[in-house]
Each structure stands twice: as structure tokens, then as C-alpha cells.
């Protein structure tokens, strides 16, 4: 599916989405693991948050989504979500696909999982959104009746993203979507992310997989010990080997 063909189906809004996160911190009990991170991302753009194991990527995303304790401002399309519970942030257009596997209901069919993602969308909009999702990930359409638990890792990742798209989010947070997946899945994810960008979604990608981030991201920042230590654009991403040093700190 090309972006133009899909635009009518998914289009989040005619206006360009803007996302602004300021002074984001995250902590577990009293231990602070992310400190005062600022980031901006626009609709139609992907910002990659790069960092080694334990750098704080998942905690940062969790704090933005409201599922990890923390503080800071998260403005999506002019609406301040920072003080809201996670479910309210979701209802204002924020969707999060966490890193861990098992983001799908294994004993339910692909179709039922997608339906769960769609359940909070007005009934009249669900069928068009389901079509868009199935066109984005044709493999899910082919396997609609299969139990989610028998899908490959790549297919389960696509299904988790499909579920997150069920509510027509404005901002999609993707935490290491390629982790543990075969490189042949990368093309399918890249295609999906390109389509979603074309539809005006703002995308935040946490990655350690630099070659993949270099393929899909427009800008990046590097997180180390919970702080931003470097940021830049496509020119740097064209040279992922040089960025690898920054990741190792
Ligand atoms: P990875 O790529 O390995 O997932 P990450 O960059 O996403 O790493 P985080 O998972 O956010 O990093 O971890 C940041 C820090 O917070 C690490 O020191 C980690 O040990 C700690 N941490 C993460 N989750 C918890 C938790 N539930 N309780 C206590 N500390 C945690």
C-alpha cells in the first residue's frame, strides 16, 4: 500500500502533529535512571533514541507513556499529557509498543487481537481502520484465523504494532521492534514505518540496532546513563559505524 492510497483510511488529522517532551525523568523507587530529557518529533517524522543496554531508552518511553514513574511535560498536538494516567495519554493519541515479546494474546486469533486494538475506536470507523491495518501488514490478513501464539516473532511484532494502531494514534512509541528478529523482517517493518510517516504519524523508535535505525529514522539522539549525549540528523545516520562509538560511550 502506498502512503497516498492509505491516507484516507488512517489519516490522523489534516494538521501536522507536533510532539514536544520536556524535562522527562524516570525513576524506579528512589533511583533516577533518566534525567531531564528534551525531545521533539513532528508528524511524518521518526526520531530514533539510540543507546546501549541499560542506557534508559525503555524507561524514557515508559515515562512518556505514563507507565514508569517520573515527571516532565509531554505535549501532543497542543494537549499536555504529562500529568495524566497512561490510559488517558492513550486516549489522546499516544500508543506504545513495548520491547518485550508477549504483547499479543497468544490463544486468541490474529483477527481477535486486532479487534481488541480497535475496541475504543467509534464503531463506524473500525472497519476502515481494520482494512488499513491489514493492508499495512498483508501477512496478518493471510493469517487472520491463526492463533497469535503460533505466529513467528516478526509476525507477532507486526501484530503488536497493528494493535497499537487500532486507535488511530498520533504518536507511536516503538521500543526495539527489531530485537531478536530475522533481518528479512526489517524490510516489512521499514515499509510499514514509511507508510505511517506518510500518513502523518509521529514515530519514536528506541533502538540498539544502528543499521536498522539508519534505514528508517530521520533524526536521532543518543542516550547514555539516562541523559542525552549527542543528537543529529540523516547525515550522521548515513555513517552508523561512527555512531556506534557514541553508543558505547
Ligand atoms: P535495554 O536496551 O537493555 O532494554 P534500555 O536502554 O532500555 O536498555 P532501561 O531498560 O530503561 O534501559 O534501563 C535503564 C536503567 O534502569 C538500568 O540501569 C536498569 O537496570 C534500570 N531498570 C530498568 N527497569 C527497572 C526496574 N523495573 N526496576 C529497577 N531498575 C530498573
PDB file of C-alpha atoms and ligand atoms in Angstrom:
ATOM      1  CA  UNK A   1       0.000   0.000   0.000  1.00  0.00           C
ATOM      2  CA  UNK A   2       1.408   3.387  -0.836  1.00  0.00           C
ATOM      3  CA  UNK A   3       1.059   6.308   1.529  1.00  0.00           C
ATOM      4  CA  UNK A   4      -1.270   8.297  -0.683  1.00  0.00           C
ATOM      5  CA  UNK A   5      -3.675   5.397  -1.123  1.00  0.00           C
ATOM      6  CA  UNK A   6      -3.798   4.849   2.601  1.00  0.00           C
ATOM      7  CA  UNK A   7      -4.137   8.471   3.591  1.00  0.00           C
ATOM      8  CA  UNK A   8      -7.902   8.447   3.595  1.00  0.00           C
ATOM      9  CA  UNK A   9      -8.021   5.399   5.819  1.00  0.00           C
ATOM     10  CA  UNK A  10      -5.648   6.280   8.613  1.00  0.00           C
ATOM     11  CA  UNK A  11      -5.046   9.987   8.408  1.00  0.00           C
ATOM     12  CA  UNK A  12      -4.701  11.152  11.984  1.00  0.00           C
ATOM     13  CA  UNK A  13      -5.521  14.727  11.215  1.00  0.00           C
ATOM     14  CA  UNK A  14      -5.203  17.282   8.451  1.00  0.00           C
ATOM     15  CA  UNK A  15      -2.921  19.334  10.651  1.00  0.00           C
ATOM     16  CA  UNK A  16       0.598  18.273  11.268  1.00  0.00           C
ATOM     17  CA  UNK A  17       1.018  16.514  14.597  1.00  0.00           C
ATOM     18  CA  UNK A  18       3.608  18.025  16.900  1.00  0.00           C
ATOM     19  CA  UNK A  19       5.075  16.278  19.929  1.00  0.00           C
ATOM     20  CA  UNK A  20       7.197  18.049  22.488  1.00  0.00           C
ATOM     21  CA  UNK A  21       8.670  16.343  25.559  1.00  0.00           C
ATOM     22  CA  UNK A  22      10.432  18.491  28.122  1.00  0.00           C
ATOM     23  CA  UNK A  23      12.426  17.606  31.236  1.00  0.00           C
ATOM     24  CA  UNK A  24      11.432  13.942  31.177  1.00  0.00           C
ATOM     25  CA  UNK A  25      12.751  11.969  34.098  1.00  0.00           C
ATOM     26  CA  UNK A  26      12.151   8.362  35.082  1.00  0.00           C
ATOM     27  CA  UNK A  27      12.828   6.534  38.301  1.00  0.00           C
ATOM     28  CA  UNK A  28      12.363   3.206  39.999  1.00  0.00           C
ATOM     29  CA  UNK A  29      11.608   3.737  43.637  1.00  0.00           C
ATOM     30  CA  UNK A  30      14.104   6.485  44.525  1.00  0.00           C
ATOM     31  CA  UNK A  31      16.648   5.640  41.875  1.00  0.00           C
ATOM     32  CA  UNK A  32      16.654   8.041  38.961  1.00  0.00           C
ATOM     33  CA  UNK A  33      17.504   6.403  35.613  1.00  0.00           C
ATOM     34  CA  UNK A  34      16.516   9.158  33.141  1.00  0.00           C
ATOM     35  CA  UNK A  35      17.179  12.814  33.791  1.00  0.00           C
ATOM     36  CA  UNK A  36      15.788  15.875  32.109  1.00  0.00           C
ATOM     37  CA  UNK A  37      15.481  14.626  28.539  1.00  0.00           C
ATOM     38  CA  UNK A  38      14.025  17.014  25.961  1.00  0.00           C
ATOM     39  CA  UNK A  39      12.861  15.811  22.582  1.00  0.00           C
ATOM     40  CA  UNK A  40      10.597  16.937  19.759  1.00  0.00           C
ATOM     41  CA  UNK A  41       9.127  14.965  16.898  1.00  0.00           C
ATOM     42  CA  UNK A  42       6.691  16.029  14.204  1.00  0.00           C
ATOM     43  CA  UNK A  43       4.072  14.117  12.314  1.00  0.00           C
ATOM     44  CA  UNK A  44       5.639  12.428   9.296  1.00  0.00           C
ATOM     45  CA  UNK A  45       8.945  12.037  11.058  1.00  0.00           C
ATOM     46  CA  UNK A  46      10.783   9.344  13.016  1.00  0.00           C
ATOM     47  CA  UNK A  47      13.173  10.211  15.830  1.00  0.00           C
ATOM     48  CA  UNK A  48      15.450   7.366  16.924  1.00  0.00           C
ATOM     49  CA  UNK A  49      16.504   7.149  20.561  1.00  0.00           C
ATOM     50  CA  UNK A  50      19.766   5.215  20.438  1.00  0.00           C
ATOM     51  CA  UNK A  51      21.622   3.771  23.392  1.00  0.00           C
ATOM     52  CA  UNK A  52      23.376   0.714  24.749  1.00  0.00           C
ATOM     53  CA  UNK A  53      21.798  -1.808  27.121  1.00  0.00           C
ATOM     54  CA  UNK A  54      20.648  -0.035  30.251  1.00  0.00           C
ATOM     55  CA  UNK A  55      21.033   3.473  28.786  1.00  0.00           C
ATOM     56  CA  UNK A  56      17.449   4.275  29.742  1.00  0.00           C
ATOM     57  CA  UNK A  57      15.574   4.003  26.435  1.00  0.00           C
ATOM     58  CA  UNK A  58      12.714   1.848  27.749  1.00  0.00           C
ATOM     59  CA  UNK A  59      12.458   3.894  30.932  1.00  0.00           C
ATOM     60  CA  UNK A  60      12.272   7.106  28.893  1.00  0.00           C
ATOM     61  CA  UNK A  61       9.491   5.676  26.731  1.00  0.00           C
ATOM     62  CA  UNK A  62       7.723   4.327  29.815  1.00  0.00           C
ATOM     63  CA  UNK A  63       7.823   7.762  31.439  1.00  0.00           C
ATOM     64  CA  UNK A  64       6.473   9.397  28.261  1.00  0.00           C
ATOM     65  CA  UNK A  65       3.683   6.803  28.113  1.00  0.00           C
ATOM     66  CA  UNK A  66       2.929   7.154  31.823  1.00  0.00           C
ATOM     67  CA  UNK A  67       3.722   3.580  32.840  1.00  0.00           C
ATOM     68  CA  UNK A  68       7.040   4.318  34.589  1.00  0.00           C
ATOM     69  CA  UNK A  69       7.226   6.794  37.465  1.00  0.00           C
ATOM     70  CA  UNK A  70       8.691  10.096  36.511  1.00  0.00           C
ATOM     71  CA  UNK A  71       7.962  13.680  35.651  1.00  0.00           C
ATOM     72  CA  UNK A  72       8.076  16.123  32.777  1.00  0.00           C
ATOM     73  CA  UNK A  73       5.897  17.637  30.096  1.00  0.00           C
ATOM     74  CA  UNK A  74       4.545  15.596  27.191  1.00  0.00           C
ATOM     75  CA  UNK A  75       2.650  17.752  24.760  1.00  0.00           C
ATOM     76  CA  UNK A  76       0.900  16.040  21.848  1.00  0.00           C
ATOM     77  CA  UNK A  77      -0.855  18.347  19.433  1.00  0.00           C
ATOM     78  CA  UNK A  78      -1.006  21.110  21.999  1.00  0.00           C
ATOM     79  CA  UNK A  79      -2.523  18.913  24.722  1.00  0.00           C
ATOM     80  CA  UNK A  80      -0.423  18.443  27.852  1.00  0.00           C
ATOM     81  CA  UNK A  81      -0.436  14.753  28.812  1.00  0.00           C
ATOM     82  CA  UNK A  82       2.329  14.903  31.422  1.00  0.00           C
ATOM     83  CA  UNK A  83       0.157  14.625  34.497  1.00  0.00           C
ATOM     84  CA  UNK A  84      -2.281  12.085  33.057  1.00  0.00           C
ATOM     85  CA  UNK A  85      -2.627   8.379  33.753  1.00  0.00           C
ATOM     86  CA  UNK A  86      -1.378   6.078  30.982  1.00  0.00           C
ATOM     87  CA  UNK A  87      -4.859   5.208  29.706  1.00  0.00           C
ATOM     88  CA  UNK A  88      -5.700   8.888  29.302  1.00  0.00           C
ATOM     89  CA  UNK A  89      -2.482   9.541  27.403  1.00  0.00           C
ATOM     90  CA  UNK A  90      -3.526   6.707  25.106  1.00  0.00           C
ATOM     91  CA  UNK A  91      -6.917   8.282  24.554  1.00  0.00           C
ATOM     92  CA  UNK A  92      -5.137  11.483  23.497  1.00  0.00           C
ATOM     93  CA  UNK A  93      -3.248   9.722  20.741  1.00  0.00           C
ATOM     94  CA  UNK A  94      -0.205   8.130  22.357  1.00  0.00           C
ATOM     95  CA  UNK A  95       0.434   4.458  21.613  1.00  0.00           C
ATOM     96  CA  UNK A  96       3.310   2.371  22.975  1.00  0.00           C
ATOM     97  CA  UNK A  97       4.615  -0.947  21.665  1.00  0.00           C
ATOM     98  CA  UNK A  98       6.883  -2.210  24.469  1.00  0.00           C
ATOM     99  CA  UNK A  99      10.105  -4.094  23.924  1.00  0.00           C
ATOM    100  CA  UNK A 100       9.201  -7.407  25.434  1.00  0.00           C
ATOM    101  CA  UNK A 101       7.611 -10.117  23.406  1.00  0.00           C
ATOM    102  CA  UNK A 102       4.224 -11.356  24.542  1.00  0.00           C
ATOM    103  CA  UNK A 103       2.449  -8.138  23.592  1.00  0.00           C
ATOM    104  CA  UNK A 104      -0.283 -10.190  21.938  1.00  0.00           C
ATOM    105  CA  UNK A 105      -2.946 -12.523  23.310  1.00  0.00           C
ATOM    106  CA  UNK A 106      -1.443 -15.882  22.333  1.00  0.00           C
ATOM    107  CA  UNK A 107      -4.566 -18.046  22.446  1.00  0.00           C
ATOM    108  CA  UNK A 108      -6.727 -15.589  20.526  1.00  0.00           C
ATOM    109  CA  UNK A 109      -6.745 -15.320  16.745  1.00  0.00           C
ATOM    110  CA  UNK A 110      -4.993 -12.571  14.821  1.00  0.00           C
ATOM    111  CA  UNK A 111      -8.378 -11.087  13.971  1.00  0.00           C
ATOM    112  CA  UNK A 112      -9.445 -11.064  17.628  1.00  0.00           C
ATOM    113  CA  UNK A 113      -6.206  -9.377  18.638  1.00  0.00           C
ATOM    114  CA  UNK A 114      -6.705  -6.694  16.011  1.00  0.00           C
ATOM    115  CA  UNK A 115     -10.293  -6.260  17.234  1.00  0.00           C
ATOM    116  CA  UNK A 116      -9.008  -5.644  20.750  1.00  0.00           C
ATOM    117  CA  UNK A 117      -6.849  -2.839  19.377  1.00  0.00           C
ATOM    118  CA  UNK A 118      -9.873  -1.367  17.617  1.00  0.00           C
ATOM    119  CA  UNK A 119     -12.285  -1.607  20.511  1.00  0.00           C
ATOM    120  CA  UNK A 120     -12.008   2.001  21.626  1.00  0.00           C
ATOM    121  CA  UNK A 121     -12.468   3.448  18.159  1.00  0.00           C
ATOM    122  CA  UNK A 122     -16.009   4.573  17.275  1.00  0.00           C
ATOM    123  CA  UNK A 123     -17.840   1.631  15.668  1.00  0.00           C
ATOM    124  CA  UNK A 124     -18.312   3.467  12.383  1.00  0.00           C
ATOM    125  CA  UNK A 125     -14.541   3.882  11.956  1.00  0.00           C
ATOM    126  CA  UNK A 126     -13.438   0.374  12.847  1.00  0.00           C
ATOM    127  CA  UNK A 127     -13.834  -1.393   9.517  1.00  0.00           C
ATOM    128  CA  UNK A 128     -11.812   1.185   7.578  1.00  0.00           C
ATOM    129  CA  UNK A 129      -9.104   1.115  10.204  1.00  0.00           C
ATOM    130  CA  UNK A 130      -9.033  -2.699  10.157  1.00  0.00           C
ATOM    131  CA  UNK A 131      -8.628  -2.599   6.351  1.00  0.00           C
ATOM    132  CA  UNK A 132      -5.793  -0.120   6.615  1.00  0.00           C
ATOM    133  CA  UNK A 133      -4.010  -2.273   9.198  1.00  0.00           C
ATOM    134  CA  UNK A 134      -4.407  -5.443   7.144  1.00  0.00           C
ATOM    135  CA  UNK A 135      -3.130  -3.673   4.028  1.00  0.00           C
ATOM    136  CA  UNK A 136      -0.162  -2.412   6.012  1.00  0.00           C
ATOM    137  CA  UNK A 137       0.660  -5.957   7.142  1.00  0.00           C
ATOM    138  CA  UNK A 138      -0.712  -8.348   4.477  1.00  0.00           C
ATOM    139  CA  UNK A 139       0.796 -11.327   6.300  1.00  0.00           C
ATOM    140  CA  UNK A 140      -1.636 -10.689   9.168  1.00  0.00           C
ATOM    141  CA  UNK A 141      -4.531 -10.761   6.760  1.00  0.00           C
ATOM    142  CA  UNK A 142      -3.362 -14.108   5.408  1.00  0.00           C
ATOM    143  CA  UNK A 143      -3.130 -15.479   8.934  1.00  0.00           C
ATOM    144  CA  UNK A 144      -6.286 -13.866  10.335  1.00  0.00           C
ATOM    145  CA  UNK A 145      -7.650 -17.109  11.754  1.00  0.00           C
ATOM    146  CA  UNK A 146      -4.371 -18.343  13.231  1.00  0.00           C
ATOM    147  CA  UNK A 147      -3.770 -18.161  16.962  1.00  0.00           C
ATOM    148  CA  UNK A 148      -1.402 -15.274  17.690  1.00  0.00           C
ATOM    149  CA  UNK A 149       0.806 -17.609  19.708  1.00  0.00           C
ATOM    150  CA  UNK A 150       1.789 -19.653  16.658  1.00  0.00           C
ATOM    151  CA  UNK A 151       2.972 -16.645  14.655  1.00  0.00           C
ATOM    152  CA  UNK A 152       6.685 -16.085  14.110  1.00  0.00           C
ATOM    153  CA  UNK A 153       8.448 -13.433  16.195  1.00  0.00           C
ATOM    154  CA  UNK A 154       8.296 -10.987  13.291  1.00  0.00           C
ATOM    155  CA  UNK A 155       4.594 -11.609  12.735  1.00  0.00           C
ATOM    156  CA  UNK A 156       3.903 -11.127  16.446  1.00  0.00           C
ATOM    157  CA  UNK A 157       5.777  -7.830  16.344  1.00  0.00           C
ATOM    158  CA  UNK A 158       3.648  -6.733  13.384  1.00  0.00           C
ATOM    159  CA  UNK A 159       0.528  -7.788  15.262  1.00  0.00           C
ATOM    160  CA  UNK A 160       1.593  -5.794  18.331  1.00  0.00           C
ATOM    161  CA  UNK A 161       2.074  -2.722  16.118  1.00  0.00           C
ATOM    162  CA  UNK A 162      -1.265  -3.432  14.437  1.00  0.00           C
ATOM    163  CA  UNK A 163      -2.977  -3.467  17.838  1.00  0.00           C
ATOM    164  CA  UNK A 164      -1.338  -0.170  18.778  1.00  0.00           C
ATOM    165  CA  UNK A 165      -2.645   1.361  15.546  1.00  0.00           C
ATOM    166  CA  UNK A 166      -6.202   0.379  16.398  1.00  0.00           C
ATOM    167  CA  UNK A 167      -6.979   3.717  17.967  1.00  0.00           C
ATOM    168  CA  UNK A 168      -5.518   5.912  15.229  1.00  0.00           C
ATOM    169  CA  UNK A 169      -2.671   7.212  17.368  1.00  0.00           C
ATOM    170  CA  UNK A 170      -0.849  10.439  16.633  1.00  0.00           C
ATOM    171  CA  UNK A 171       2.372   9.366  18.331  1.00  0.00           C
ATOM    172  CA  UNK A 172       3.671   5.800  18.175  1.00  0.00           C
ATOM    173  CA  UNK A 173       6.471   4.698  20.510  1.00  0.00           C
ATOM    174  CA  UNK A 174       8.316   1.622  19.276  1.00  0.00           C
ATOM    175  CA  UNK A 175      10.721   0.031  21.734  1.00  0.00           C
ATOM    176  CA  UNK A 176      13.350  -2.024  19.917  1.00  0.00           C
ATOM    177  CA  UNK A 177      10.945  -3.553  17.384  1.00  0.00           C
ATOM    178  CA  UNK A 178      13.704  -5.493  15.609  1.00  0.00           C
ATOM    179  CA  UNK A 179      15.053  -7.194  18.703  1.00  0.00           C
ATOM    180  CA  UNK A 180      15.501 -10.888  18.088  1.00  0.00           C
ATOM    181  CA  UNK A 181      14.016 -10.750  14.602  1.00  0.00           C
ATOM    182  CA  UNK A 182      15.470 -12.041  11.353  1.00  0.00           C
ATOM    183  CA  UNK A 183      16.768  -9.312   9.017  1.00  0.00           C
ATOM    184  CA  UNK A 184      14.197 -10.371   6.400  1.00  0.00           C
ATOM    185  CA  UNK A 185      11.536  -8.798   8.649  1.00  0.00           C
ATOM    186  CA  UNK A 186      13.315  -5.447   8.578  1.00  0.00           C
ATOM    187  CA  UNK A 187      12.059  -4.666   5.064  1.00  0.00           C
ATOM    188  CA  UNK A 188       8.451  -5.232   6.131  1.00  0.00           C
ATOM    189  CA  UNK A 189       8.849  -3.016   9.197  1.00  0.00           C
ATOM    190  CA  UNK A 190      10.621  -0.331   7.180  1.00  0.00           C
ATOM    191  CA  UNK A 191       7.808  -0.326   4.639  1.00  0.00           C
ATOM    192  CA  UNK A 192       5.210  -0.052   7.415  1.00  0.00           C
ATOM    193  CA  UNK A 193       7.046   2.817   9.117  1.00  0.00           C
ATOM    194  CA  UNK A 194       7.392   4.655   5.800  1.00  0.00           C
ATOM    195  CA  UNK A 195       3.657   4.331   5.207  1.00  0.00           C
ATOM    196  CA  UNK A 196       2.874   5.529   8.746  1.00  0.00           C
ATOM    197  CA  UNK A 197       5.153   8.523   8.302  1.00  0.00           C
ATOM    198  CA  UNK A 198       3.410   9.256   5.021  1.00  0.00           C
ATOM    199  CA  UNK A 199       0.129   9.260   6.904  1.00  0.00           C
ATOM    200  CA  UNK A 200       1.392  11.884   9.331  1.00  0.00           C
ATOM    201  CA  UNK A 201       2.099   9.860  12.462  1.00  0.00           C
ATOM    202  CA  UNK A 202       4.960  10.959  14.686  1.00  0.00           C
ATOM    203  CA  UNK A 203       7.231   7.980  15.408  1.00  0.00           C
ATOM    204  CA  UNK A 204       9.674   7.478  18.269  1.00  0.00           C
ATOM    205  CA  UNK A 205      11.965   4.477  17.904  1.00  0.00           C
ATOM    206  CA  UNK A 206      14.214   3.100  20.653  1.00  0.00           C
ATOM    207  CA  UNK A 207      16.986   1.054  19.033  1.00  0.00           C
ATOM    208  CA  UNK A 208      20.374  -0.507  19.544  1.00  0.00           C
ATOM    209  CA  UNK A 209      20.276  -1.817  16.001  1.00  0.00           C
ATOM    210  CA  UNK A 210      22.063   1.060  14.310  1.00  0.00           C
ATOM    211  CA  UNK A 211      21.850  -0.199  10.726  1.00  0.00           C
ATOM    212  CA  UNK A 212      18.082  -0.504  11.070  1.00  0.00           C
ATOM    213  CA  UNK A 213      17.727   2.904  12.743  1.00  0.00           C
ATOM    214  CA  UNK A 214      19.825   4.378   9.931  1.00  0.00           C
ATOM    215  CA  UNK A 215      17.366   2.973   7.381  1.00  0.00           C
ATOM    216  CA  UNK A 216      14.203   4.335   8.948  1.00  0.00           C
ATOM    217  CA  UNK A 217      14.943   7.352  11.174  1.00  0.00           C
ATOM    218  CA  UNK A 218      15.093  10.991  10.135  1.00  0.00           C
ATOM    219  CA  UNK A 219      16.885  12.219  13.246  1.00  0.00           C
ATOM    220  CA  UNK A 220      18.400  10.622  16.314  1.00  0.00           C
ATOM    221  CA  UNK A 221      19.560  11.248  19.821  1.00  0.00           C
ATOM    222  CA  UNK A 222      21.935   9.109  21.851  1.00  0.00           C
ATOM    223  CA  UNK A 223      21.070   8.321  25.434  1.00  0.00           C
ATOM    224  CA  UNK A 224      23.775   7.330  27.917  1.00  0.00           C
ATOM    225  CA  UNK A 225      23.171   6.842  31.626  1.00  0.00           C
ATOM    226  CA  UNK A 226      19.756   8.428  31.204  1.00  0.00           C
ATOM    227  CA  UNK A 227      20.976  11.633  29.572  1.00  0.00           C
ATOM    228  CA  UNK A 228      21.167  12.873  26.011  1.00  0.00           C
ATOM    229  CA  UNK A 229      24.830  12.929  24.991  1.00  0.00           C
ATOM    230  CA  UNK A 230      24.518  13.501  21.271  1.00  0.00           C
ATOM    231  CA  UNK A 231      21.929  14.270  18.629  1.00  0.00           C
ATOM    232  CA  UNK A 232      21.806  14.848  14.921  1.00  0.00           C
ATOM    233  CA  UNK A 233      20.171  14.110  11.596  1.00  0.00           C
ATOM    234  CA  UNK A 234      20.362  11.994   8.471  1.00  0.00           C
ATOM    235  CA  UNK A 235      23.932  12.964   7.667  1.00  0.00           C
ATOM    236  CA  UNK A 236      25.191  11.156  10.793  1.00  0.00           C
ATOM    237  CA  UNK A 237      22.813   8.249  10.308  1.00  0.00           C
ATOM    238  CA  UNK A 238      24.424   7.594   6.921  1.00  0.00           C
ATOM    239  CA  UNK A 239      27.539   6.617   8.911  1.00  0.00           C
ATOM    240  CA  UNK A 240      26.220   4.256  11.570  1.00  0.00           C
ATOM    241  CA  UNK A 241      29.728   2.877  12.256  1.00  0.00           C
ATOM    242  CA  UNK A 242      30.794   6.259  13.619  1.00  0.00           C
ATOM    243  CA  UNK A 243      27.676   6.471  15.747  1.00  0.00           C
ATOM    244  CA  UNK A 244      28.450   3.082  17.281  1.00  0.00           C
ATOM    245  CA  UNK A 245      31.299   4.676  19.254  1.00  0.00           C
ATOM    246  CA  UNK A 246      28.898   7.233  20.727  1.00  0.00           C
ATOM    247  CA  UNK A 247      26.602   4.415  21.808  1.00  0.00           C
ATOM    248  CA  UNK A 248      29.325   2.676  23.702  1.00  0.00           C
ATOM    249  CA  UNK A 249      30.041   5.991  25.420  1.00  0.00           C
TER     250      UNK A 249
HETATM  251  P1  LIG B   1      17.736  -2.265  27.111  1.00  0.00           P
HETATM  252  O1  LIG B   1      18.078  -1.935  25.709  1.00  0.00           O
HETATM  253  O2  LIG B   1      18.622  -3.308  27.715  1.00  0.00           O
HETATM  254  O3  LIG B   1      16.281  -2.515  27.325  1.00  0.00           O
HETATM  255  P2  LIG B   1      17.385   0.459  27.986  1.00  0.00           P
HETATM  256  O4  LIG B   1      18.250   1.475  27.310  1.00  0.00           O
HETATM  257  O5  LIG B   1      16.006   0.342  27.508  1.00  0.00           O
HETATM  258  O6  LIG B   1      18.111  -0.936  27.966  1.00  0.00           O
HETATM  259  P3  LIG B   1      16.293   0.630  30.610  1.00  0.00           P
HETATM  260  O7  LIG B   1      15.663  -0.725  30.492  1.00  0.00           O
HETATM  261  O8  LIG B   1      15.426   1.804  30.569  1.00  0.00           O
HETATM  262  O9  LIG B   1      17.437   0.800  29.515  1.00  0.00           O
HETATM  263  O10 LIG B   1      17.153   0.651  31.950  1.00  0.00           O
HETATM  264  C1  LIG B   1      17.713   1.856  32.465  1.00  0.00           C
HETATM  265  C2  LIG B   1      18.187   1.570  33.883  1.00  0.00           C
HETATM  266  O11 LIG B   1      17.051   1.329  34.702  1.00  0.00           O
HETATM  267  C3  LIG B   1      19.087   0.355  34.012  1.00  0.00           C
HETATM  268  O12 LIG B   1      20.074   0.631  34.965  1.00  0.00           O
HETATM  269  C4  LIG B   1      18.150  -0.733  34.508  1.00  0.00           C
HETATM  270  O13 LIG B   1      18.838  -1.670  35.280  1.00  0.00           O
HETATM  271  C5  LIG B   1      17.166   0.075  35.355  1.00  0.00           C
HETATM  272  N1  LIG B   1      15.842  -0.544  35.389  1.00  0.00           N
HETATM  273  C6  LIG B   1      15.078  -0.864  34.326  1.00  0.00           C
HETATM  274  N2  LIG B   1      13.902  -1.389  34.728  1.00  0.00           N
HETATM  275  C7  LIG B   1      13.926  -1.391  36.087  1.00  0.00           C
HETATM  276  C8  LIG B   1      13.010  -1.805  37.090  1.00  0.00           C
HETATM  277  N3  LIG B   1      11.813  -2.322  36.776  1.00  0.00           N
HETATM  278  N4  LIG B   1      13.394  -1.654  38.383  1.00  0.00           N
HETATM  279  C9  LIG B   1      14.598  -1.134  38.718  1.00  0.00           C
HETATM  280  N5  LIG B   1      15.507  -0.713  37.803  1.00  0.00           N
HETATM  281  C10 LIG B   1      15.173  -0.845  36.508  1.00  0.00           C
END
